[in-house]
XYZ file of C-alpha atoms in Angstrom:
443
model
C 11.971 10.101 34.377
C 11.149 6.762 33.627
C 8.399 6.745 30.899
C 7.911 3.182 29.915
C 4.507 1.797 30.362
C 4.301 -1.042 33.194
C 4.695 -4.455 31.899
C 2.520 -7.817 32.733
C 3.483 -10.551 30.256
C 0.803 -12.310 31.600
C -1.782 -10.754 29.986
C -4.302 -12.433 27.725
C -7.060 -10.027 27.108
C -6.115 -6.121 26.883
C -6.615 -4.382 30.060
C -6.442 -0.790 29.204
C -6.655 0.354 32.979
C -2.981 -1.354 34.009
C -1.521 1.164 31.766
C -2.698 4.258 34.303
C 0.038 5.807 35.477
C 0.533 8.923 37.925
C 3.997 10.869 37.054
C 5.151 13.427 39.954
C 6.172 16.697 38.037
C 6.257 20.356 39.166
C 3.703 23.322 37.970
C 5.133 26.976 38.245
C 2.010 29.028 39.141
C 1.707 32.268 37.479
C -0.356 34.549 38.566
C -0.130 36.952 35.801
C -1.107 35.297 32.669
C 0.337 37.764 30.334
C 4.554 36.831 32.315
C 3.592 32.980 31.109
C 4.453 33.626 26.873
C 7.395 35.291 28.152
C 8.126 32.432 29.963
C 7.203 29.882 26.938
C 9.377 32.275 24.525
C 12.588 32.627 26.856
C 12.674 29.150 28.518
C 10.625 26.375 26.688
C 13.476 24.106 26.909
C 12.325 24.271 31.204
C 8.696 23.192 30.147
C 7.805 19.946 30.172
C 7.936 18.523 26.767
C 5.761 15.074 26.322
C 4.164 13.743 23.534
C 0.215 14.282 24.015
C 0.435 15.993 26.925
C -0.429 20.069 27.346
C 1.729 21.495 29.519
C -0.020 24.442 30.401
C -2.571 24.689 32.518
C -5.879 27.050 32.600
C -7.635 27.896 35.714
C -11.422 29.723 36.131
C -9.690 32.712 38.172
C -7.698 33.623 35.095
C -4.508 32.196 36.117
C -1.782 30.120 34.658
C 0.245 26.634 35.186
C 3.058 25.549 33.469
C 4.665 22.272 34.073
C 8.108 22.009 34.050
C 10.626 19.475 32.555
C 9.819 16.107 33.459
C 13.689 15.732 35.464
C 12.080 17.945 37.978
C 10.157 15.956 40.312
C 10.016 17.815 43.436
C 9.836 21.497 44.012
C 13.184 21.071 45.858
C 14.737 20.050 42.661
C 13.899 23.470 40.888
C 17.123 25.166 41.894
C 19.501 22.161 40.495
C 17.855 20.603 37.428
C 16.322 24.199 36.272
C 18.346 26.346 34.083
C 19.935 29.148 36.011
C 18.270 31.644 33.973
C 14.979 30.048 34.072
C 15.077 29.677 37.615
C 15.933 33.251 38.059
C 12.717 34.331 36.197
C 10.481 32.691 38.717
C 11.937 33.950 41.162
C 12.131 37.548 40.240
C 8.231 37.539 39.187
C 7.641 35.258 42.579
C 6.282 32.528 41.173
C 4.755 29.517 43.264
C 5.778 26.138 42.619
C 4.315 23.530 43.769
C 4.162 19.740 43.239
C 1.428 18.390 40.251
C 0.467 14.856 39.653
C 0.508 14.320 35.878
C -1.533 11.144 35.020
C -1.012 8.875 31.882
C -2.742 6.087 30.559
C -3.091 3.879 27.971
C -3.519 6.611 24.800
C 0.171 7.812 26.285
C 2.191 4.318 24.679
C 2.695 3.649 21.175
C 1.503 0.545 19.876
C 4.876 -1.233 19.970
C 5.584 0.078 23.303
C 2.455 -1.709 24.592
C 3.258 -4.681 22.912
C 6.554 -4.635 24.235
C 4.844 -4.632 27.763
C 3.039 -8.067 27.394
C 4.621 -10.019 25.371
C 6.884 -12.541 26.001
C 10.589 -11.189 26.831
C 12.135 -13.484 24.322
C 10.319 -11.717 21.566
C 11.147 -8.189 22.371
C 13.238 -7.804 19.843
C 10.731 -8.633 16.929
C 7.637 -6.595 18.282
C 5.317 -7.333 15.844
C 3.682 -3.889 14.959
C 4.381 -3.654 11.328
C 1.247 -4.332 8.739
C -0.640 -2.829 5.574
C -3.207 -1.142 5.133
C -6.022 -1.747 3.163
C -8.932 0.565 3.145
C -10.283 0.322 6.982
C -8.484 -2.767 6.845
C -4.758 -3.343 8.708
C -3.507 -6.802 7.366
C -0.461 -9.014 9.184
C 1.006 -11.544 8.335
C 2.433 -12.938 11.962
C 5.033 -15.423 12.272
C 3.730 -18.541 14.209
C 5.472 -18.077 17.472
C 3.466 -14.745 17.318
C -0.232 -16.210 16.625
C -0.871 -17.143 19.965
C -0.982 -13.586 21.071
C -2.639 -12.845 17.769
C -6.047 -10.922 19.659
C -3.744 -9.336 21.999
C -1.664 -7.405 18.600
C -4.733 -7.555 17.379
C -6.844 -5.441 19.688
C -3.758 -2.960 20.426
C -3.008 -1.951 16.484
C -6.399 -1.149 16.492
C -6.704 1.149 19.224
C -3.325 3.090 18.337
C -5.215 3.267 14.396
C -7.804 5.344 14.062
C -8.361 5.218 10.622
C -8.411 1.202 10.912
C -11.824 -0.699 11.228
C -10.501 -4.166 11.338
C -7.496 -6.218 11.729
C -6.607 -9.789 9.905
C -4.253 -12.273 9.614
C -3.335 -14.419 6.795
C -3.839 -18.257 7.852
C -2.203 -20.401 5.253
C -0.221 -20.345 2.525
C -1.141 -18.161 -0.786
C -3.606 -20.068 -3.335
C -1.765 -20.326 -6.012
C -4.502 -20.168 -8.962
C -6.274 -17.110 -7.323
C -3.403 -15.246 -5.203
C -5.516 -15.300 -2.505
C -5.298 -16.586 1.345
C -7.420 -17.421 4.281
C -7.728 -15.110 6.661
C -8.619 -14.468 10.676
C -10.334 -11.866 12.150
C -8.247 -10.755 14.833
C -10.151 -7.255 16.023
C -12.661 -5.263 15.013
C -15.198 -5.576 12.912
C -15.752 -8.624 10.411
C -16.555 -6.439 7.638
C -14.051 -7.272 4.913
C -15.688 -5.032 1.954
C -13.181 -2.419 1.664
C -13.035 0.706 -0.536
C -9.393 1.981 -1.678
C -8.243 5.147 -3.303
C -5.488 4.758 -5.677
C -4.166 6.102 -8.524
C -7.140 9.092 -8.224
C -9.579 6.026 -8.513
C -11.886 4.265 -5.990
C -11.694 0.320 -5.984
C -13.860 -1.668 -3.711
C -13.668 -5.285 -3.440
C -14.243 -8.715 -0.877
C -10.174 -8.141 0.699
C -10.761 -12.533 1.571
C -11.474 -12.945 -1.837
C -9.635 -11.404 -4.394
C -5.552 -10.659 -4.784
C -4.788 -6.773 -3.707
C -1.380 -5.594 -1.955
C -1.386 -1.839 -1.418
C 2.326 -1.848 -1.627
C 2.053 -1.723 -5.495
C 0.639 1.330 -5.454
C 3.803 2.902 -7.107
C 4.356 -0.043 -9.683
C 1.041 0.563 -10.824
C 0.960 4.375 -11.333
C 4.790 3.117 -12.660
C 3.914 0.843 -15.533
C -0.042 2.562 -16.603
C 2.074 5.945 -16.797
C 4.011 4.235 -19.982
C 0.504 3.436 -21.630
C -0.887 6.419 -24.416
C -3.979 7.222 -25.050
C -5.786 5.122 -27.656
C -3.642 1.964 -27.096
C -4.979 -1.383 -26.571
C -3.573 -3.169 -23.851
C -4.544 -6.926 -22.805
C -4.598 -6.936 -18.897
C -4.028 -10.694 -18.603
C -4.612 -11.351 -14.939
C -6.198 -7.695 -14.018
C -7.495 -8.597 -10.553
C -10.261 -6.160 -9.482
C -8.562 -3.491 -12.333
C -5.405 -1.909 -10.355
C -4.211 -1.626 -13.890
C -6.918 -1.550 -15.879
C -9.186 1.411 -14.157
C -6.597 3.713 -14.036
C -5.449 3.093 -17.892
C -9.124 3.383 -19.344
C -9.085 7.242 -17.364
C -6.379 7.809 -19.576
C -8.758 6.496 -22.647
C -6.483 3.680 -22.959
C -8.567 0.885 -24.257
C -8.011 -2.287 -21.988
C -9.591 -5.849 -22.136
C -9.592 -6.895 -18.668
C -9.036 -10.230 -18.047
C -9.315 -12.442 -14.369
C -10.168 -15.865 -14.228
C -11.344 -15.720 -10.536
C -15.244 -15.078 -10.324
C -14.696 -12.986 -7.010
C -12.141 -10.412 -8.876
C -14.331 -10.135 -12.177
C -17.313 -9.407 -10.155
C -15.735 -6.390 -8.444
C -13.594 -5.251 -11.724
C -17.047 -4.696 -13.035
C -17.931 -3.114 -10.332
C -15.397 -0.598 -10.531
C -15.472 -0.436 -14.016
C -18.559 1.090 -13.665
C -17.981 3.191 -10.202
C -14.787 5.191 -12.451
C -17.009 5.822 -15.145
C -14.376 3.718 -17.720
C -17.066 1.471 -19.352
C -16.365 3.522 -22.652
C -12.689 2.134 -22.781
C -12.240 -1.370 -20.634
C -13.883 -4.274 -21.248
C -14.058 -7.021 -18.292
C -13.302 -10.425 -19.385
C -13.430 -14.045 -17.320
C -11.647 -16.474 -18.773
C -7.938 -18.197 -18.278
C -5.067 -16.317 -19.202
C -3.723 -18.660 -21.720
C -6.957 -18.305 -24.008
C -6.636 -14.687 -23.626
C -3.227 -14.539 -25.176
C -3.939 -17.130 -28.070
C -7.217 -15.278 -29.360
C -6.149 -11.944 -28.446
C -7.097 -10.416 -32.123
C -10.791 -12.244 -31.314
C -10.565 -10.383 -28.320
C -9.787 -7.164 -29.745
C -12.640 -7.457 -32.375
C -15.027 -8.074 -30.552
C -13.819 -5.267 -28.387
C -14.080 -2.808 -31.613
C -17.371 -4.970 -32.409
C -19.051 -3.778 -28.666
C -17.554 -0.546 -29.457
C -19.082 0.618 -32.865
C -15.134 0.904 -33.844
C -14.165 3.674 -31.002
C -15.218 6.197 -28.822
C -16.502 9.799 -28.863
C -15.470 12.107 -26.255
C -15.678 15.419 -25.088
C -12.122 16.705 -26.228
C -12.139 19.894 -23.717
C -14.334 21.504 -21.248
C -16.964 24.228 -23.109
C -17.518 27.428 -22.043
C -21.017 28.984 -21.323
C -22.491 29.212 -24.654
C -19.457 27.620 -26.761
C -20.406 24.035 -28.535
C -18.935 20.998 -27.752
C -16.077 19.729 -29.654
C -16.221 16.063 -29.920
C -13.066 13.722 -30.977
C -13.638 10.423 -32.178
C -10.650 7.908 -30.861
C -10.615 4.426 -32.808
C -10.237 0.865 -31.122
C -7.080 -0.391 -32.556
C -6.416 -3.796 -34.768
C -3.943 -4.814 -32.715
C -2.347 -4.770 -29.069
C -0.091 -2.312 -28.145
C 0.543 -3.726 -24.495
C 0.096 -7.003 -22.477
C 0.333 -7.490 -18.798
C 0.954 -10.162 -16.546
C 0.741 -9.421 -13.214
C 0.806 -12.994 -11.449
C 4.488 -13.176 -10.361
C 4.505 -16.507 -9.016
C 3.253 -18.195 -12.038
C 2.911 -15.436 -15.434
C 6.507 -16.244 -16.564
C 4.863 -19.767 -17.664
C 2.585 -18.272 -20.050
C 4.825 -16.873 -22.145
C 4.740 -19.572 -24.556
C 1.590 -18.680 -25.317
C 2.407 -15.642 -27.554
C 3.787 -18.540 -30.285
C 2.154 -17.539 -33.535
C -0.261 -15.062 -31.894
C -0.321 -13.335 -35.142
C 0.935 -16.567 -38.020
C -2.774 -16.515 -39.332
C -3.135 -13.081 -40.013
C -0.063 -12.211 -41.488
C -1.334 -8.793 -43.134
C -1.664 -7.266 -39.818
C 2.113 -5.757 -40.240
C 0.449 -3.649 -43.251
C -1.905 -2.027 -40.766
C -1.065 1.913 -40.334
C 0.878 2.609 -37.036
C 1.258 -1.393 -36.753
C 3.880 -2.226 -33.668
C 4.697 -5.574 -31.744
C 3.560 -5.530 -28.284
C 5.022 -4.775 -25.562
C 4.711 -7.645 -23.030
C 4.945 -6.778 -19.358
C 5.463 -9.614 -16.995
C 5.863 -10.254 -13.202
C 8.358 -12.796 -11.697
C 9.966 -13.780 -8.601
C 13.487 -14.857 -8.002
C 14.177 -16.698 -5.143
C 17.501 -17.522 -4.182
C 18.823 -20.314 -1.312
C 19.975 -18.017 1.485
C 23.208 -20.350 1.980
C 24.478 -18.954 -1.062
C 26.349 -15.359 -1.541
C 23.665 -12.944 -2.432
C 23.827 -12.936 -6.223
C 23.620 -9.212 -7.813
C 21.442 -7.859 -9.960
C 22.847 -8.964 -12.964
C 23.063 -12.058 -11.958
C 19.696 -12.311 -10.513
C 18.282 -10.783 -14.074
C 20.735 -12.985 -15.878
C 18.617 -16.019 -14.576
C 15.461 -14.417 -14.862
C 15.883 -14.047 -18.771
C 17.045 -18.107 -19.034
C 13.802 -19.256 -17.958
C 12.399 -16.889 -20.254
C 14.284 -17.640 -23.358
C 13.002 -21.515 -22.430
C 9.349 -20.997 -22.120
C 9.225 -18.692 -25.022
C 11.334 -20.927 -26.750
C 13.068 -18.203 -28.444
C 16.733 -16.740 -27.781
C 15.488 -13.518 -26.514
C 18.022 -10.359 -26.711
C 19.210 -9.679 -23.372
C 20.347 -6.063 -23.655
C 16.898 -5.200 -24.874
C 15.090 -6.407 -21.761
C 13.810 -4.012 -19.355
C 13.813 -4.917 -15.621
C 11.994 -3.094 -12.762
C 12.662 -3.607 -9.452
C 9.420 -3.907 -7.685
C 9.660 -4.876 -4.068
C 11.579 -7.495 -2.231
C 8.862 -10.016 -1.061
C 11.461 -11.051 1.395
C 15.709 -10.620 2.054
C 15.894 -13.548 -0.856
C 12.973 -13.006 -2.913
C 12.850 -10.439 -5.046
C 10.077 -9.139 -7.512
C 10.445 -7.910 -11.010
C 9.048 -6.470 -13.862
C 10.671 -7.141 -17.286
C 9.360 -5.474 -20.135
C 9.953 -6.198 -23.626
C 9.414 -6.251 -27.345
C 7.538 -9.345 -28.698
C 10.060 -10.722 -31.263
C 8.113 -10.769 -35.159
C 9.913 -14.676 -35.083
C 7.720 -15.390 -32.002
C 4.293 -13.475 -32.360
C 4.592 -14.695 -36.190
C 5.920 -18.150 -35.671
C 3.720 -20.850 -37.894
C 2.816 -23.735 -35.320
């Protein structure tokens, strides 16, 4: 049986009702309800056997239908395209068959299968049904042969998405200070305040104006997992605290840090919705300053905090008194990230000296250089072989070596794999040991 939905590719507004369809199928009429589970149990593979659709029916006088496989499309075809032993069953316990009319509709098709059905043929092959989700929010990102029809996709992935309020589509190119992009409406409604669980924490944020891509999910739980409690980490370009939130429920201090107005507001806001005000401070300034005064930073952090924090170090029971633990702000930073992969590599000369005017700082107890954490692309031509890893890595750690100014160590870089943006653009994170020559370098 042919189950694709009818096609018009000259639709421009959805019109749910030229999907109805009515499918000629057989019902085998049982009588006796109790001979239909036998029936179910011995010969299921003779039932018909379609996605959404029951295929048993219940009638007010008590008795049974079953539909049989959809290749059966008469009640003379029973004999041939039944199984023998199936066949023989009905006949034995006489039941009727008779001819049903099985109708489908819209709900029926998958998304792509309806877009398949009015788009143009020559994109067939790309069906554009692919997007993220964000809160009630499904983003795309269509090519341009494909916005056009963008209200048509539009409409459609909303209907097949329950759990999806509204559908956009980036206009533009990325802003490059911010990370953020204009954005259509394309269904639903224009409510683009979205609340997202990750990492057992609730962010909520303006999706057109702040940076978030809930394909990092994993990077994130990835790199905050490597964090300890009682650590310091500088979060250089936080966003609305993907990194930052989750680290201070570990009572990892963190000075959050985002230069756009739009992504402090909301780190602040969830900040204080996670309950993490003890241990991460929001900041708004540029990245650069960040880096250069980090030890101002971090004092004024211990300043705001009275030196640390008290907590509750484990649940009492009735009548038991609290046992408090008192966790210090450190002197120093035990982490930095850098989470702005099209442009974070070119800060890195900004950890020269960090540390020349306080040189005592290595007599500090439990004193270690910080761990820097950045994000990079590498894009490579598509004309030329696709380099390896290595090589790919290899280049990544010239530029480095460059804007540090400093012949970084190679073998102790860590890279991370993060996603591939595209087939030639890769993302990585490298992780790695600030060199004493750099962070204590006199300028």
């Amino acid at each position: 049986m042919n189950l694709a939905p009818p096609v018009n590719r000259a639709m421009t507004q959805l019109d749910r009702a030229f999907f109805h369809r009515t499918l000629s199928v057989v019902e085998a009429h049982f009588n006796e309800p109790k001979l239909v589970g036998q029936f179910i149990k011995l010969y299921s593979k003779d039932m018909l056997k379609l996605k959404k659709m029951r295929n048993v029916n219940k009638y007010d006088d008590g008795t049974r239908g079953v539909l049989l496989k959809d290749e059966v499309h008469s009640v003379e075809e029973v004999p041939v395209k039944l199984s023998a032993e199936g066949f023989r069953f009905l006949q034995q316990n006489k039941v009727q068959l008779k001819p049903y009319s099985l109708t489908i509709g819209y709900d029926f098709w998958k998304a792509e299968e309806i877009l398949g059905a009015i788009l143009p043929e020559e994109f067939l092959d790309e069906v554009p049904s692919g997007f993220t989700i964000t809160g009630h929010i499904a983003h795309l990102n269509l090519r341009d042969e494909f916005k056009p029809f963008g209200e048509l996709i539009g409409q459609v992935i909303l209907d097949k998405n329950p759990n999806i309020r509204t559908v956009v589509d980036k206009v533009g190119s990325i802003d490059t200070v911010y990370r953020t992009f204009s954005m259509k409406v394309l269904a639903g409604d224009d409510d683009l305040i979205v609340e997202q669980r990750e990492s057992n924490c609730v962010f909520q944020f303006d999706f057109s104006k702040v940076y978030w891509n809930s394909r990092l999910h994993t990077e994130h739980d990835r790199l905050v997992n490597t964090f300890q409690q009682g650590e310091l980490v500088c979060d250089v370009m936080a966003g609305v605290g993907p990194f930052s939130v989750p680290a201070g429920k570990k009572r990892v201090f963190v000075i959050s840090n985002d230069l756009n107005p739009d992504s402090f507001h909301w780190m602040k806001v969830n900040i204080q919705r996670n309950k993490v005000g003890d241990y991460v401070e929001p900041v708004n300034v540029n990245g650069r300053e960040l880096i250069q005064r980090c030890l101002d930073y971090a004092s004024q952090f211990d300043k705001s905090h009275n030196g640390g924090v008290k907590y509750l170090s484990k649940k009492r029971k009735a009548g038991e008194e609290p046992i408090y633990q008192f966790l210090p702000v450190p002197k120093f930073i035990h982490h930095f990230v850098m989470n702005l992969p099209d442009s974070a590599l070119e800060f890195l000369n900004e950890f020269n000296g960090i540390y020349s005017s306080v040189p005592e700082i290595r007599r500090l107890e439990g004193f270690k250089l910080p761990m820097v954490h950045v994000y990079c692309f590498e894009k490579f031509s598509p004309d030329e072989p696709e380099p390896s890893d290595e090589d790919i890595q290899r280049r990544i750690h010239t530029r480095m070596c460059r804007i540090i100014d400093y012949p970084l160590d190679y073998d102790t870089l860590q890279f991370q794999l993060v996603r591939k943006v595209a087939p030639t653009k890769p993302m990585y994170r490298v992780s790695f040991q600030l060199p004493e020559q750099v962070a204590f370098k006199t300028i």
